[in-house]
Amino acid sequence: MLVNINEDNHQFHLTNGKISYIFHVLKNGHLGHLYYGKALVHRDDFSHFQCYDNPTPSSCHLYEEDPAFSLETIRQEYPVYGRTDFREPAISLRYLDGSHISDFHYKTYRILKGKPKLEGLPTTYVEHDEEATTLQIILEDPTRQVMLTLNYTIFKELPVITRSSQLTNMSDTAVYIERMMAASLDFASSEFDMVHLAGAWSRERHVKERRLEAGIQSISSIRGASSHQHNPFLALRRPMTTEHHGEVYGFNFIYSSNFLAQVEVDHYETARVMVGIHPFRFEWKLGENESFQSPEVVMVYAEHGLNAMSQHFHDFYRNHLIRGVWKKKDRPILINNWEATYFDFNEQKLVSIAKEASQLGVELFVLDDGWFGKRNDDRTSLGDWWENKEKLPNGLGYVADEIRKQGLAFGLWFEPEMISPKSELFEEHPDWAISTPKRASSLGRNQRVLDFSREEIVSYIYEKMAELINRTKLSYIKWDMNRYMTEVYSTALAADQQGEFFHRYILGVYQLYERLTEAFPHVLFESCAGGGGRFDPGMFYYAPQAWASDNTDAVERLKIQYGTSLVYPLYSMGSHVSAVPNHQTLRTTSLETRANVAYFGTFGYELNPLDLTAEEKDIIKQQVELYKEYRSLIRDGDFYRLLSPFEKNETAWIVVSKDKREALVGWYKVLATPNPNKQANLLLKGLNAEAEYTINGNDASHFGDELMYQGVALPIEFNGVNKEKAERGGDFQSYVFHLRQR
Ligand code: DGJ
């Protein structure tokens, strides 16, 4: 039983033997939070976990006869503002008379086997009902006739709970939702460090940490996408928690638009965490009998450090978020022509790239930006989704066939949500681009954004894409999104519904994804937003992989991929080998090091194979073979971070198969150091201590305990005098090796 209920005292205990999550109904009918963490034995009464403090002169109380009952000091599940709690609320409603006070009283609960879908939204799912149990708590504000449902799903095999909320208006007047978080959680103490992922274009998802301090600390996006700047993820770790030891609580929001994830440390040094749609410029008009469903937040508890938290997220997303035929299938090794040609290509150039790539063992050719309309640079044609006849006189179908004749599958780039002011689509439908009346419209990369809150626009784009998928027999789509939103307004929404825009927009995006993935289940989607600007679990529900960053420099990728791995599994990260000097940093690293970093993701190439020397081609053939051999291990294995690029000159990681029979290790040293330590071995993790392993198929065998506690000796490094002996030296060194149990 995953949900235990103490009916007498209205206590709810979700537990799967790994975690416990406990809450109860307070005397005023609201929900009080009791516990979240390592599993506790169930008992009849947990009410002593809540402390009702004596009132201070500055606190307010609900009952004259009980001044100790103040929501200011009580830990809650889904708090409101204006009823004695002065912290930020989970929900705020505006009624037609201008008042804002809400008072939700517990009414009843429902237990559902498995997990219901959240209509129109990306959500985690179960394949069989036994995998999870959902508890729905129904609360009602009788004065205003609005009903609030809080959904909690606990999963049987993992320390994971998902939460979301839903509001239904049962009155005959409209209610305006000003704020509605997916979940809120009150921790008894603020003795935590907050870990999150921040960055910018071409340096996404760097790991950031800070001690919680009094006041509100938050990460957010109000850009219309989850953003390069902040990922919708935060974790609270105990101050002593490290990668492999100690408690940590992770929160990840399954949403791709404006979000807020914040921690409020109050004057008693408790910590309130909440995650949801960003309330800034959000307002949703809820008419009679209408409901609003929040997206979902995933909460992971880990007892053994950040790495364990990451592994739980990876397992959870691999089994309960990523869907369809690509869930368990090998992802093709691709070649993308973007950095090889940019906009400058023709049929013959593309086919010769494909021909060369096919000889290297590559499996999929992706034709990137520039194949449509009159697109010869980034100033025109977004929205004109038909082939550029100047570049492709025989049509896209012909090119696709020619590429397939080379033995490669064919994939295509789209930027479905965008429109160029210089395009036939814009000439025909200038009103389809987002704009605010009486205001000039800003450009981003010379383009504007289509109003995806309008169904007819989404349908138009669907028809165009579906026609091309059918005609060119596409196997893969790279769905790009290269600018954030400004002058946001929709001509299709009433004045008092403009606050719905951002959410309706992303629902339009999800709807297009849903229609396409349903109609073309075999097509592999890779999401992209100027690199990793929309790298979030909302996207992974539809597109099982995402272009992690436009930055393909091996050194920069160490940080990007390391940070990304905090939450997302390796096979969600598009990671390619590109030409040097690198186009984003002008740094030159070896072909070997570039691949050694890119292997730990969904592998591919972003270069012109016609420019390669015979020797480089031989190296690439071996790289492709290596990835083919180990890609299922990379896809399904347990990932351990060993050395952090944020702390050291060296980075290392290992992916170990679930049965521990094999593993792939990546080690990297950014800058050479003179006369280095020769004794310091690389300590591995996750192996079977008693099993014997060979390294790269060599004769010598090593026990797992030796590899983990004595470590692996790295190839001999140049120390200024050992020229003959040295196996490595110089900047940007790397070493990838494979372990197999004897
Ligand atoms: C941004 C993407 O991240 C790149 O990979 C490439 O597809 C360009 N857009 C094309 O415009």
GROMACS .gro file of N, CA, C and O in nm, residues 551-644:
model
  376
  551ASN      N    1   2.718   2.540  -2.824
  551ASN     CA    2   2.861   2.533  -2.798
  551ASN      C    3   2.908   2.387  -2.804
  551ASN      O    4   2.873   2.306  -2.719
  552THR      N    5   2.989   2.356  -2.906
  552THR     CA    6   3.037   2.219  -2.921
  552THR      C    7   3.184   2.206  -2.880
  552THR      O    8   3.245   2.101  -2.900
  553ASP      N    9   3.240   2.312  -2.824
  553ASP     CA   10   3.379   2.307  -2.777
  553ASP      C   11   3.389   2.203  -2.665
  553ASP      O   12   3.313   2.206  -2.568
  554ALA      N   13   3.486   2.112  -2.679
  554ALA     CA   14   3.494   1.999  -2.585
  554ALA      C   15   3.512   2.046  -2.441
  554ALA      O   16   3.453   1.990  -2.348
  555VAL      N   17   3.589   2.152  -2.421
  555VAL     CA   18   3.615   2.198  -2.284
  555VAL      C   19   3.487   2.259  -2.225
  555VAL      O   20   3.450   2.230  -2.110
  556GLU      N   21   3.420   2.339  -2.303
  556GLU     CA   22   3.295   2.400  -2.254
  556GLU      C   23   3.188   2.294  -2.231
  556GLU      O   24   3.107   2.304  -2.140
  557ARG      N   25   3.188   2.194  -2.319
  557ARG     CA   26   3.088   2.087  -2.307
  557ARG      C   27   3.103   2.007  -2.177
  557ARG      O   28   3.007   1.949  -2.128
  558LEU      N   29   3.224   2.003  -2.122
  558LEU     CA   30   3.241   1.931  -1.996
  558LEU      C   31   3.147   1.991  -1.891
  558LEU      O   32   3.077   1.921  -1.819
  559LYS      N   33   3.147   2.123  -1.884
  559LYS     CA   34   3.063   2.189  -1.783
  559LYS      C   35   2.915   2.175  -1.820
  559LYS      O   36   2.831   2.148  -1.734
  560ILE      N   37   2.884   2.194  -1.946
  560ILE     CA   38   2.743   2.190  -1.988
  560ILE      C   39   2.685   2.050  -1.962
  560ILE      O   40   2.577   2.035  -1.905
  561GLN      N   41   2.759   1.947  -2.003
  561GLN     CA   42   2.705   1.812  -1.989
  561GLN      C   43   2.708   1.765  -1.843
  561GLN      O   44   2.618   1.695  -1.797
  562TYR      N   45   2.808   1.808  -1.770
  562TYR     CA   46   2.815   1.773  -1.627
  562TYR      C   47   2.693   1.835  -1.556
  562TYR      O   48   2.622   1.767  -1.482
  563GLY      N   49   2.670   1.964  -1.580
  563GLY     CA   50   2.556   2.032  -1.516
  563GLY      C   51   2.425   1.968  -1.557
  563GLY      O   52   2.338   1.939  -1.473
  564THR      N   53   2.410   1.942  -1.686
  564THR     CA   54   2.285   1.884  -1.737
  564THR      C   55   2.257   1.750  -1.671
  564THR      O   56   2.143   1.714  -1.641
  565SER      N   57   2.365   1.674  -1.645
  565SER     CA   58   2.347   1.540  -1.589
  565SER      C   59   2.292   1.542  -1.446
  565SER      O   60   2.251   1.440  -1.394
  566LEU      N   61   2.290   1.659  -1.385
  566LEU     CA   62   2.231   1.665  -1.251
  566LEU      C   63   2.086   1.616  -1.253
  566LEU      O   64   2.036   1.560  -1.157
  567VAL      N   65   2.019   1.642  -1.364
  567VAL     CA   66   1.876   1.609  -1.373
  567VAL      C   67   1.844   1.514  -1.488
  567VAL      O   68   1.759   1.426  -1.475
  568TYR      N   69   1.910   1.534  -1.602
  568TYR     CA   70   1.861   1.471  -1.724
  568TYR      C   71   1.953   1.356  -1.768
  568TYR      O   72   2.076   1.369  -1.762
  569PRO      N   73   1.893   1.246  -1.816
  569PRO     CA   74   1.975   1.130  -1.855
  569PRO      C   75   2.062   1.159  -1.976
  569PRO      O   76   2.031   1.245  -2.057
  570LEU      N   77   2.172   1.083  -1.986
  570LEU     CA   78   2.269   1.109  -2.094
  570LEU      C   79   2.203   1.107  -2.231
  570LEU      O   80   2.235   1.187  -2.317
  571TYR      N   81   2.111   1.013  -2.251
  571TYR     CA   82   2.059   1.002  -2.389
  571TYR      C   83   1.953   1.108  -2.420
  571TYR      O   84   1.890   1.104  -2.523
  572SER      N   85   1.938   1.206  -2.332
  572SER     CA   86   1.855   1.321  -2.368
  572SER      C   87   1.942   1.433  -2.427
  572SER      O   88   1.889   1.530  -2.481
  573MET      N   89   2.074   1.422  -2.415
  573MET     CA   90   2.163   1.534  -2.451
  573MET      C   91   2.224   1.517  -2.588
  573MET      O   92   2.312   1.431  -2.607
  574GLY      N   93   2.186   1.597  -2.684
  574GLY     CA   94   2.251   1.597  -2.815
  574GLY      C   95   2.394   1.647  -2.798
  574GLY      O   96   2.416   1.757  -2.746
  575SER      N   97   2.494   1.565  -2.838
  575SER     CA   98   2.634   1.607  -2.820
  575SER      C   99   2.715   1.564  -2.942
  575SER      O  100   2.722   1.444  -2.971
  576HIS      N  101   2.768   1.660  -3.012
  576HIS     CA  102   2.833   1.631  -3.141
  576HIS      C  103   2.981   1.672  -3.142
  576HIS      O  104   3.022   1.762  -3.069
  577VAL      N  105   3.052   1.608  -3.232
  577VAL     CA  106   3.191   1.646  -3.259
  577VAL      C  107   3.187   1.749  -3.371
  577VAL      O  108   3.124   1.727  -3.474
  578SER      N  109   3.254   1.862  -3.350
  578SER     CA  110   3.255   1.964  -3.455
  578SER      C  111   3.399   1.994  -3.496
  578SER      O  112   3.494   1.942  -3.437
  579ALA      N  113   3.412   2.081  -3.596
  579ALA     CA  114   3.545   2.112  -3.650
  579ALA      C  115   3.622   2.205  -3.557
  579ALA      O  116   3.563   2.270  -3.470
  580VAL      N  117   3.753   2.211  -3.575
  580VAL     CA  118   3.836   2.306  -3.500
  580VAL      C  119   3.906   2.399  -3.599
  580VAL      O  120   3.931   2.359  -3.713
  581PRO      N  121   3.943   2.520  -3.559
  581PRO     CA  122   3.911   2.581  -3.431
  581PRO      C  123   3.759   2.586  -3.411
  581PRO      O  124   3.684   2.612  -3.505
  582ASN      N  125   3.719   2.561  -3.289
  582ASN     CA  126   3.577   2.555  -3.258
  582ASN      C  127   3.508   2.687  -3.293
  582ASN      O  128   3.561   2.795  -3.269
  583HIS      N  129   3.386   2.678  -3.350
  583HIS     CA  130   3.318   2.797  -3.399
  583HIS      C  131   3.265   2.887  -3.287
  583HIS      O  132   3.229   3.000  -3.312
  584GLN      N  133   3.256   2.836  -3.167
  584GLN     CA  134   3.204   2.920  -3.058
  584GLN      C  135   3.317   2.978  -2.972
  584GLN      O  136   3.299   3.083  -2.910
  585THR      N  137   3.429   2.908  -2.965
  585THR     CA  138   3.535   2.956  -2.875
  585THR      C  139   3.669   2.978  -2.946
  585THR      O  140   3.763   3.030  -2.885
  586LEU      N  141   3.680   2.933  -3.071
  586LEU     CA  142   3.805   2.936  -3.147
  586LEU      C  143   3.915   2.850  -3.082
  586LEU      O  144   4.032   2.867  -3.110
  587ARG      N  145   3.874   2.757  -2.995
  587ARG     CA  146   3.973   2.670  -2.930
  587ARG      C  147   3.997   2.546  -3.017
  587ARG      O  148   3.904   2.495  -3.079
  588THR      N  149   4.120   2.499  -3.016
  588THR     CA  150   4.150   2.377  -3.091
  588THR      C  151   4.179   2.263  -2.993
  588THR      O  152   4.271   2.273  -2.911
  589THR      N  153   4.098   2.161  -3.003
  589THR     CA  154   4.122   2.040  -2.922
  589THR      C  155   4.134   1.923  -3.019
  589THR      O  156   4.092   1.933  -3.135
  590SER      N  157   4.187   1.812  -2.972
  590SER     CA  158   4.206   1.699  -3.064
  590SER      C  159   4.072   1.635  -3.099
  590SER      O  160   3.975   1.644  -3.023
  591LEU      N  161   4.071   1.566  -3.212
  591LEU     CA  162   3.950   1.495  -3.255
  591LEU      C  163   3.911   1.391  -3.150
  591LEU      O  164   3.794   1.366  -3.123
  592GLU      N  165   4.013   1.333  -3.089
  592GLU     CA  166   3.990   1.230  -2.988
  592GLU      C  167   3.917   1.291  -2.866
  592GLU      O  168   3.818   1.237  -2.818
  593THR      N  169   3.968   1.404  -2.818
  593THR     CA  170   3.906   1.465  -2.700
  593THR      C  171   3.764   1.512  -2.731
  593THR      O  172   3.672   1.496  -2.650
  594ARG      N  173   3.744   1.566  -2.851
  594ARG     CA  174   3.607   1.609  -2.886
  594ARG      C  175   3.510   1.491  -2.880
  594ARG      O  176   3.401   1.502  -2.826
  595ALA      N  177   3.551   1.377  -2.933
  595ALA     CA  178   3.462   1.260  -2.930
  595ALA      C  179   3.451   1.205  -2.788
  595ALA      O  180   3.343   1.165  -2.745
  596ASN      N  181   3.561   1.209  -2.715
  596ASN     CA  182   3.558   1.153  -2.579
  596ASN      C  183   3.456   1.225  -2.491
  596ASN      O  184   3.401   1.167  -2.397
  597VAL      N  185   3.432   1.352  -2.521
  597VAL     CA  186   3.329   1.425  -2.447
  597VAL      C  187   3.191   1.393  -2.506
  597VAL      O  188   3.095   1.365  -2.435
  598ALA      N  189   3.184   1.393  -2.640
  598ALA     CA  190   3.053   1.378  -2.706
  598ALA      C  191   2.991   1.239  -2.690
  598ALA      O  192   2.869   1.225  -2.695
  599TYR      N  193   3.074   1.136  -2.665
  599TYR     CA  194   3.017   1.002  -2.647
  599TYR      C  195   2.910   0.998  -2.537
  599TYR      O  196   2.819   0.918  -2.542
  600PHE      N  197   2.927   1.084  -2.438
  600PHE     CA  198   2.838   1.074  -2.320
  600PHE      C  199   2.711   1.155  -2.344
  600PHE      O  200   2.679   1.249  -2.273
  601GLY      N  201   2.640   1.118  -2.448
  601GLY     CA  202   2.516   1.183  -2.487
  601GLY      C  203   2.464   1.111  -2.609
  601GLY      O  204   2.497   0.996  -2.632
  602THR      N  205   2.379   1.179  -2.689
  602THR     CA  206   2.342   1.119  -2.819
  602THR      C  207   2.439   1.177  -2.921
  602THR      O  208   2.438   1.295  -2.949
  603PHE      N  209   2.516   1.089  -2.977
  603PHE     CA  210   2.639   1.123  -3.049
  603PHE      C  211   2.611   1.163  -3.193
  603PHE      O  212   2.519   1.114  -3.257
  604GLY      N  213   2.695   1.252  -3.244
  604GLY     CA  214   2.686   1.289  -3.385
  604GLY      C  215   2.801   1.379  -3.425
  604GLY      O  216   2.892   1.406  -3.346
  605TYR      N  217   2.795   1.423  -3.550
  605TYR     CA  218   2.900   1.511  -3.604
  605TYR      C  219   2.836   1.636  -3.661
  605TYR      O  220   2.725   1.634  -3.715
  606GLU      N  221   2.909   1.744  -3.649
  606GLU     CA  222   2.861   1.875  -3.690
  606GLU      C  223   2.977   1.939  -3.766
  606GLU      O  224   3.035   2.038  -3.724
  607LEU      N  225   3.022   1.872  -3.874
  607LEU     CA  226   3.140   1.919  -3.948
  607LEU      C  227   3.129   1.869  -4.092
  607LEU      O  228   3.042   1.789  -4.125
  608ASN      N  229   3.219   1.918  -4.176
  608ASN     CA  230   3.216   1.874  -4.315
  608ASN      C  231   3.314   1.760  -4.335
  608ASN      O  232   3.436   1.780  -4.334
  609PRO      N  233   3.265   1.638  -4.358
  609PRO     CA  234   3.357   1.524  -4.370
  609PRO      C  235   3.448   1.536  -4.492
  609PRO      O  236   3.552   1.471  -4.498
  610LEU      N  237   3.407   1.621  -4.587
  610LEU     CA  238   3.491   1.637  -4.707
  610LEU      C  239   3.620   1.712  -4.674
  610LEU      O  240   3.716   1.708  -4.750
  611ASP      N  241   3.619   1.782  -4.562
  611ASP     CA  242   3.740   1.856  -4.522
  611ASP      C  243   3.837   1.771  -4.440
  611ASP      O  244   3.941   1.819  -4.396
  612LEU      N  245   3.802   1.646  -4.415
  612LEU     CA  246   3.886   1.565  -4.324
  612LEU      C  247   4.002   1.500  -4.399
  612LEU      O  248   3.990   1.464  -4.517
  613THR      N  249   4.111   1.479  -4.328
  613THR     CA  250   4.223   1.404  -4.387
  613THR      C  251   4.190   1.254  -4.376
  613THR      O  252   4.101   1.214  -4.300
  614ALA      N  253   4.268   1.174  -4.450
  614ALA     CA  254   4.245   1.028  -4.446
  614ALA      C  255   4.262   0.977  -4.303
  614ALA      O  256   4.187   0.891  -4.256
  615GLU      N  257   4.359   1.033  -4.233
  615GLU     CA  258   4.385   0.988  -4.096
  615GLU      C  259   4.265   1.022  -4.005
  615GLU      O  260   4.222   0.940  -3.923
  616GLU      N  261   4.212   1.143  -4.022
  616GLU     CA  262   4.096   1.182  -3.941
  616GLU      C  263   3.975   1.093  -3.971
  616GLU      O  264   3.900   1.055  -3.880
  617LYS      N  265   3.961   1.058  -4.099
  617LYS     CA  266   3.848   0.969  -4.134
  617LYS      C  267   3.862   0.834  -4.064
  617LYS      O  268   3.763   0.778  -4.016
  618ASP      N  269   3.984   0.785  -4.058
  618ASP     CA  270   4.005   0.657  -3.990
  618ASP      C  271   3.970   0.667  -3.842
  618ASP      O  272   3.907   0.579  -3.784
  619ILE      N  273   4.010   0.779  -3.784
  619ILE     CA  274   3.978   0.799  -3.640
  619ILE      C  275   3.827   0.804  -3.623
  619ILE      O  276   3.771   0.741  -3.532
  620ILE      N  277   3.759   0.876  -3.711
  620ILE     CA  278   3.613   0.889  -3.697
  620ILE      C  279   3.544   0.754  -3.713
  620ILE      O  280   3.450   0.722  -3.640
  621LYS      N  281   3.593   0.674  -3.808
  621LYS     CA  282   3.533   0.540  -3.824
  621LYS      C  283   3.539   0.462  -3.693
  621LYS      O  284   3.445   0.396  -3.652
  622GLN      N  285   3.653   0.474  -3.625
  622GLN     CA  286   3.668   0.403  -3.497
  622GLN      C  287   3.576   0.462  -3.390
  622GLN      O  288   3.518   0.391  -3.309
  623GLN      N  289   3.560   0.594  -3.394
  623GLN     CA  290   3.472   0.658  -3.295
  623GLN      C  291   3.328   0.611  -3.314
  623GLN      O  292   3.258   0.578  -3.218
  624VAL      N  293   3.287   0.606  -3.439
  624VAL     CA  294   3.150   0.564  -3.470
  624VAL      C  295   3.130   0.419  -3.424
  624VAL      O  296   3.027   0.386  -3.364
  625GLU      N  297   3.228   0.336  -3.450
  625GLU     CA  298   3.219   0.197  -3.405
  625GLU      C  299   3.208   0.189  -3.254
  625GLU      O  300   3.129   0.115  -3.199
  626LEU      N  301   3.291   0.269  -3.187
  626LEU     CA  302   3.291   0.266  -3.041
  626LEU      C  303   3.152   0.306  -2.988
  626LEU      O  304   3.096   0.241  -2.902
  627TYR      N  305   3.097   0.413  -3.044
  627TYR     CA  306   2.966   0.458  -2.993
  627TYR      C  307   2.859   0.351  -3.019
  627TYR      O  308   2.774   0.326  -2.934
  628LYS      N  309   2.866   0.290  -3.138
  628LYS     CA  310   2.765   0.187  -3.169
  628LYS      C  311   2.773   0.074  -3.068
  628LYS      O  312   2.673   0.019  -3.025
  629GLU      N  313   2.896   0.040  -3.031
  629GLU     CA  314   2.913  -0.070  -2.937
  629GLU      C  315   2.858  -0.036  -2.798
  629GLU      O  316   2.803  -0.121  -2.730
  630TYR      N  317   2.874   0.088  -2.758
  630TYR     CA  318   2.841   0.121  -2.619
  630TYR      C  319   2.716   0.206  -2.603
  630TYR      O  320   2.683   0.249  -2.494
  631ARG      N  321   2.644   0.231  -2.711
  631ARG     CA  322   2.534   0.328  -2.695
  631ARG      C  323   2.420   0.278  -2.607
  631ARG      O  324   2.354   0.357  -2.542
  632SER      N  325   2.398   0.146  -2.604
  632SER     CA  326   2.290   0.102  -2.516
  632SER      C  327   2.334   0.112  -2.369
  632SER      O  328   2.253   0.140  -2.281
  633LEU      N  329   2.464   0.094  -2.346
  633LEU     CA  330   2.517   0.113  -2.210
  633LEU      C  331   2.500   0.261  -2.169
  633LEU      O  332   2.456   0.290  -2.057
  634ILE      N  333   2.534   0.350  -2.260
  634ILE     CA  334   2.521   0.494  -2.232
  634ILE      C  335   2.376   0.531  -2.210
  634ILE      O  336   2.342   0.612  -2.124
  635ARG      N  337   2.288   0.466  -2.284
  635ARG     CA  338   2.144   0.497  -2.274
  635ARG      C  339   2.085   0.445  -2.142
  635ARG      O  340   2.011   0.515  -2.074
  636ASP      N  341   2.121   0.323  -2.105
  636ASP     CA  342   2.050   0.259  -1.993
  636ASP      C  343   2.127   0.256  -1.862
  636ASP      O  344   2.071   0.221  -1.758
  637GLY      N  345   2.257   0.288  -1.865
  637GLY     CA  346   2.340   0.266  -1.747
  637GLY      C  347   2.320   0.369  -1.636
  637GLY      O  348   2.248   0.468  -1.651
  638ASP      N  349   2.386   0.341  -1.524
  638ASP     CA  350   2.386   0.436  -1.411
  638ASP      C  351   2.505   0.529  -1.427
  638ASP      O  352   2.619   0.483  -1.443
  639PHE      N  353   2.479   0.657  -1.417
  639PHE     CA  354   2.584   0.757  -1.439
  639PHE      C  355   2.637   0.805  -1.305
  639PHE      O  356   2.560   0.840  -1.215
  640TYR      N  357   2.769   0.807  -1.292
  640TYR     CA  358   2.833   0.860  -1.171
  640TYR      C  359   2.927   0.972  -1.212
  640TYR      O  360   3.013   0.952  -1.297
  641ARG      N  361   2.911   1.087  -1.149
  641ARG     CA  362   3.008   1.195  -1.170
  641ARG      C  363   3.124   1.173  -1.073
  641ARG      O  364   3.101   1.153  -0.954
  642LEU      N  365   3.247   1.174  -1.126
  642LEU     CA  366   3.363   1.144  -1.042
  642LEU      C  367   3.443   1.268  -1.007
  642LEU      O  368   3.485   1.285  -0.892
  643LEU      N  369   3.468   1.353  -1.105
  643LEU     CA  370   3.543   1.477  -1.079
  643LEU      C  371   3.470   1.590  -1.149
  643LEU      O  372   3.428   1.576  -1.264
  644SER      N  373   3.461   1.705  -1.080
  644SER     CA  374   3.378   1.814  -1.134
  644SER      C  375   3.461   1.921  -1.204
  644SER      O  376   3.557   1.973  -1.148
   0.00000   0.00000   0.00000
